[in-house]
Amino acid sequence: MRKIIDQIFDTFRQKGHLSYGEDVTQLEHALQTAYFAEKDGAPPALVAAAVLHDYGHLLHDLSENIADQGLDGLHEEVGAQYLSRYFGSEVTEPIRLHVPSKRYLCAREPDYLATLSPASVQSLELQGGPFNDQEVAAFEESPHFEAAVQLRRYDDMGKEPGLEVPGLEHYRVCLESVLK
Ligand code: FE
Ligand code: FE
């Protein structure tokens, strides 16, 4: 089972240079998101989720700027489904819900939309736009919704070009500790 961590790290090394659609690469974005989670004292499952939340982008071989073509690759579903073979729901559910969390926050926090990066605003429309009241209520029923919203906040922070943060190996022990 531990081999999966090597496999994941290899994928990051091979495809992590791809653009995230902001001014950072996929690998930089993953490492920055994890850095902010760890710095905030998040539990290991949430730090692991932060490293892996956009792993779905590296799994599907769609072009890196599919949102520009009006397509949604459903990276949150692709990633969560793949990773659920190896990690429990406390890792994979926040991953699956990190996109709905954006739609949730846009509905709940009037100022949130203004803080989003241009790429996040662009993909928001493809993802269905802000939640309505019914969708907000349903989302709050999920046992993982608070973790997912927290992950979303780290995700939004992890887009700083040139920010120096620990590398992949820093997260090996954490990832191993939350394997199934
Ligand atoms: Fe994402
Ligand atoms: Fe992200």
mmCIF file of C-alpha atoms and ligand atoms in Angstrom:
data_model
loop_
_atom_site.group_PDB
_atom_site.id
_atom_site.type_symbol
_atom_site.label_atom_id
_atom_site.label_comp_id
_atom_site.label_asym_id
_atom_site.label_seq_id
_atom_site.Cartn_x
_atom_site.Cartn_y
_atom_site.Cartn_z
ATOM 1 C CA MET A 1 0.000 0.000 0.000
ATOM 2 C CA ARG A 2 2.845 2.377 0.746
ATOM 3 C CA LYS A 3 3.847 2.095 -2.896
ATOM 4 C CA ILE A 4 0.862 4.242 -3.738
ATOM 5 C CA ILE A 5 2.593 7.214 -2.136
ATOM 6 C CA ASP A 6 5.579 6.714 -4.480
ATOM 7 C CA GLN A 7 3.181 6.417 -7.391
ATOM 8 C CA ILE A 8 1.430 9.648 -6.443
ATOM 9 C CA PHE A 9 4.743 11.465 -5.991
ATOM 10 C CA ASP A 10 5.934 10.175 -9.389
ATOM 11 C CA THR A 11 2.793 11.542 -11.019
ATOM 12 C CA PHE A 12 3.394 14.915 -9.387
ATOM 13 C CA ARG A 13 7.000 14.860 -10.622
ATOM 14 C CA GLN A 14 5.924 13.946 -14.158
ATOM 15 C CA LYS A 15 2.880 16.172 -14.530
ATOM 16 C CA GLY A 16 3.177 18.661 -11.679
ATOM 17 C CA HIS A 17 4.804 21.271 -13.914
ATOM 18 C CA LEU A 18 1.467 21.702 -15.705
ATOM 19 C CA SER A 19 -0.142 25.041 -15.147
ATOM 20 C CA TYR A 20 -2.816 25.300 -12.505
ATOM 21 C CA GLY A 21 -4.440 28.080 -14.521
ATOM 22 C CA GLU A 22 -3.173 30.782 -12.166
ATOM 23 C CA ASP A 23 0.468 31.802 -11.992
ATOM 24 C CA VAL A 24 1.524 28.606 -10.231
ATOM 25 C CA THR A 25 2.028 25.009 -11.369
ATOM 26 C CA GLN A 26 -0.088 22.078 -10.174
ATOM 27 C CA LEU A 27 2.737 20.919 -7.908
ATOM 28 C CA GLU A 28 3.309 24.390 -6.442
ATOM 29 C CA HIS A 29 -0.433 24.732 -5.843
ATOM 30 C CA ALA A 30 -0.661 21.340 -4.090
ATOM 31 C CA LEU A 31 2.338 22.112 -1.873
ATOM 32 C CA GLN A 32 1.141 25.610 -1.009
ATOM 33 C CA THR A 33 -2.364 24.382 -0.147
ATOM 34 C CA ALA A 34 -0.844 21.711 2.116
ATOM 35 C CA TYR A 35 1.476 24.277 3.675
ATOM 36 C CA PHE A 36 -1.440 26.510 4.661
ATOM 37 C CA ALA A 37 -3.365 23.516 6.048
ATOM 38 C CA GLU A 38 -0.426 22.406 8.167
ATOM 39 C CA LYS A 39 0.315 25.939 9.330
ATOM 40 C CA ASP A 40 -3.315 26.237 10.463
ATOM 41 C CA GLY A 41 -2.965 23.069 12.562
ATOM 42 C CA ALA A 42 -5.324 20.999 10.409
ATOM 43 C CA PRO A 43 -5.517 17.268 11.254
ATOM 44 C CA PRO A 44 -3.420 14.841 9.125
ATOM 45 C CA ALA A 45 -6.409 13.755 7.012
ATOM 46 C CA LEU A 46 -7.056 17.357 6.006
ATOM 47 C CA VAL A 47 -3.380 18.071 5.304
ATOM 48 C CA ALA A 48 -3.371 14.950 3.109
ATOM 49 C CA ALA A 49 -6.550 16.149 1.397
ATOM 50 C CA ALA A 50 -4.835 19.485 0.762
ATOM 51 C CA VAL A 51 -1.862 17.811 -0.969
ATOM 52 C CA LEU A 52 -4.201 15.668 -3.060
ATOM 53 C CA HIS A 53 -7.241 17.889 -3.627
ATOM 54 C CA ASP A 54 -6.471 18.591 -7.297
ATOM 55 C CA TYR A 55 -4.896 15.222 -8.050
ATOM 56 C CA GLY A 56 -7.779 14.571 -10.425
ATOM 57 C CA HIS A 57 -6.317 17.225 -12.729
ATOM 58 C CA LEU A 58 -3.233 15.018 -13.118
ATOM 59 C CA LEU A 59 -5.241 11.838 -13.685
ATOM 60 C CA HIS A 60 -7.342 12.864 -16.622
ATOM 61 C CA ASP A 61 -5.432 13.644 -19.753
ATOM 62 C CA LEU A 62 -7.510 16.637 -20.644
ATOM 63 C CA SER A 63 -5.721 19.811 -21.580
ATOM 64 C CA GLU A 64 -4.676 22.013 -18.698
ATOM 65 C CA ASN A 65 -6.875 24.914 -19.771
ATOM 66 C CA ILE A 66 -10.100 23.052 -20.474
ATOM 67 C CA ALA A 67 -12.089 25.714 -18.623
ATOM 68 C CA ASP A 68 -11.097 28.119 -21.408
ATOM 69 C CA GLN A 69 -12.875 25.757 -23.782
ATOM 70 C CA GLY A 70 -16.004 25.774 -21.641
ATOM 71 C CA LEU A 71 -15.425 22.283 -20.278
ATOM 72 C CA ASP A 72 -15.511 20.984 -16.716
ATOM 73 C CA GLY A 73 -13.275 17.932 -16.215
ATOM 74 C CA LEU A 74 -14.914 17.144 -12.844
ATOM 75 C CA HIS A 75 -11.435 16.823 -11.336
ATOM 76 C CA GLU A 76 -12.879 16.683 -7.794
ATOM 77 C CA GLU A 77 -14.883 13.544 -8.636
ATOM 78 C CA VAL A 78 -12.114 11.938 -10.688
ATOM 79 C CA GLY A 79 -9.580 12.509 -7.903
ATOM 80 C CA ALA A 80 -11.807 11.453 -4.999
ATOM 81 C CA GLN A 81 -12.930 8.294 -6.752
ATOM 82 C CA TYR A 82 -9.408 7.192 -7.597
ATOM 83 C CA LEU A 83 -8.001 8.050 -4.171
ATOM 84 C CA SER A 84 -10.838 6.260 -2.314
ATOM 85 C CA ARG A 85 -9.089 2.985 -3.095
ATOM 86 C CA TYR A 86 -6.286 4.051 -0.787
ATOM 87 C CA PHE A 87 -7.651 6.683 1.588
ATOM 88 C CA GLY A 88 -10.741 6.935 3.795
ATOM 89 C CA SER A 89 -13.623 9.354 3.514
ATOM 90 C CA GLU A 90 -12.024 11.908 5.866
ATOM 91 C CA VAL A 91 -9.489 12.443 3.049
ATOM 92 C CA THR A 92 -11.584 11.865 -0.055
ATOM 93 C CA GLU A 93 -14.834 13.624 0.916
ATOM 94 C CA PRO A 94 -13.259 17.056 1.452
ATOM 95 C CA ILE A 95 -11.550 16.509 -1.928
ATOM 96 C CA ARG A 96 -14.848 15.636 -3.602
ATOM 97 C CA LEU A 97 -16.520 18.613 -1.929
ATOM 98 C CA HIS A 98 -13.876 21.291 -2.522
ATOM 99 C CA VAL A 99 -15.674 22.517 -5.636
ATOM 100 C CA PRO A 100 -19.170 22.512 -4.062
ATOM 101 C CA SER A 101 -17.520 24.386 -1.165
ATOM 102 C CA LYS A 102 -16.762 27.258 -3.498
ATOM 103 C CA ARG A 103 -20.411 27.342 -4.603
ATOM 104 C CA TYR A 104 -21.407 27.195 -0.919
ATOM 105 C CA LEU A 105 -19.120 30.027 0.159
ATOM 106 C CA CYS A 106 -20.276 32.216 -2.727
ATOM 107 C CA ALA A 107 -23.823 31.811 -1.395
ATOM 108 C CA ARG A 108 -22.997 32.211 2.309
ATOM 109 C CA GLU A 109 -20.329 34.907 2.333
ATOM 110 C CA PRO A 110 -21.121 37.923 0.181
ATOM 111 C CA ASP A 111 -17.475 39.023 0.068
ATOM 112 C CA TYR A 112 -16.118 35.638 -0.907
ATOM 113 C CA LEU A 113 -16.712 35.908 -4.644
ATOM 114 C CA ALA A 114 -14.622 39.075 -4.791
ATOM 115 C CA THR A 115 -11.623 37.226 -3.297
ATOM 116 C CA LEU A 116 -11.614 34.497 -5.936
ATOM 117 C CA SER A 117 -8.949 34.344 -8.616
ATOM 118 C CA PRO A 118 -10.053 34.950 -12.240
ATOM 119 C CA ALA A 119 -9.694 31.228 -13.069
ATOM 120 C CA SER A 120 -11.875 30.303 -10.084
ATOM 121 C CA VAL A 121 -14.569 32.737 -11.160
ATOM 122 C CA GLN A 122 -14.445 31.359 -14.685
ATOM 123 C CA SER A 123 -14.791 27.751 -13.517
ATOM 124 C CA LEU A 124 -17.540 28.691 -11.023
ATOM 125 C CA GLU A 125 -19.961 29.255 -13.874
ATOM 126 C CA LEU A 126 -19.132 25.873 -15.416
ATOM 127 C CA GLN A 127 -19.575 24.278 -12.009
ATOM 128 C CA GLY A 128 -23.113 25.619 -11.641
ATOM 129 C CA GLY A 129 -22.639 29.018 -9.957
ATOM 130 C CA PRO A 130 -23.433 29.892 -6.314
ATOM 131 C CA PHE A 131 -25.707 27.485 -4.400
ATOM 132 C CA ASN A 132 -29.356 28.394 -3.839
ATOM 133 C CA ASP A 133 -30.854 28.152 -0.314
ATOM 134 C CA GLN A 134 -31.921 24.558 -0.770
ATOM 135 C CA GLU A 135 -28.475 23.534 -1.966
ATOM 136 C CA VAL A 136 -26.884 25.379 0.973
ATOM 137 C CA ALA A 137 -29.053 23.438 3.443
ATOM 138 C CA ALA A 138 -28.317 20.103 1.750
ATOM 139 C CA PHE A 139 -24.600 20.819 1.736
ATOM 140 C CA GLU A 140 -24.571 21.538 5.455
ATOM 141 C CA GLU A 141 -25.985 18.034 6.018
ATOM 142 C CA SER A 142 -22.743 16.453 4.844
ATOM 143 C CA PRO A 143 -20.625 15.221 7.761
ATOM 144 C CA HIS A 144 -17.572 16.468 5.894
ATOM 145 C CA PHE A 145 -18.804 19.917 4.974
ATOM 146 C CA GLU A 146 -16.761 21.850 7.529
ATOM 147 C CA ALA A 147 -13.544 20.085 6.544
ATOM 148 C CA ALA A 148 -14.390 20.707 2.894
ATOM 149 C CA VAL A 149 -14.951 24.432 3.450
ATOM 150 C CA GLN A 150 -11.691 24.624 5.378
ATOM 151 C CA LEU A 151 -9.883 22.848 2.534
ATOM 152 C CA ARG A 152 -11.388 25.374 0.139
ATOM 153 C CA ARG A 153 -9.877 28.232 2.133
ATOM 154 C CA TYR A 154 -6.400 26.662 2.002
ATOM 155 C CA ASP A 155 -6.943 25.988 -1.704
ATOM 156 C CA ASP A 156 -7.714 29.666 -2.312
ATOM 157 C CA MET A 157 -4.529 30.686 -0.475
ATOM 158 C CA GLY A 158 -2.270 28.307 -2.395
ATOM 159 C CA LYS A 159 -1.823 30.460 -5.476
ATOM 160 C CA GLU A 160 1.100 32.707 -4.610
ATOM 161 C CA PRO A 161 3.775 32.769 -7.319
ATOM 162 C CA GLY A 162 7.240 32.146 -5.881
ATOM 163 C CA LEU A 163 6.158 31.273 -2.328
ATOM 164 C CA GLU A 164 8.796 29.017 -0.715
ATOM 165 C CA VAL A 165 7.215 25.969 0.947
ATOM 166 C CA PRO A 166 8.296 22.412 1.924
ATOM 167 C CA GLY A 167 8.453 19.810 -0.872
ATOM 168 C CA LEU A 168 6.525 16.585 -1.464
ATOM 169 C CA GLU A 169 8.657 14.404 0.820
ATOM 170 C CA HIS A 170 7.691 16.586 3.767
ATOM 171 C CA TYR A 171 4.182 15.058 3.493
ATOM 172 C CA ARG A 172 5.140 11.374 3.132
ATOM 173 C CA VAL A 173 4.644 10.482 6.801
ATOM 174 C CA CYS A 174 1.359 12.349 6.956
ATOM 175 C CA LEU A 175 0.055 10.621 3.808
ATOM 176 C CA GLU A 176 1.159 7.195 5.070
ATOM 177 C CA SER A 177 -0.566 7.795 8.391
ATOM 178 C CA VAL A 178 -3.955 8.213 6.717
ATOM 179 C CA LEU A 179 -3.761 5.283 4.271
ATOM 180 C CA LYS A 180 -6.583 2.756 4.626
HETATM 181 FE FE FE B 1 -9.684 22.112 -7.587
HETATM 182 FE FE FE B 2 -6.986 23.749 -6.000
#
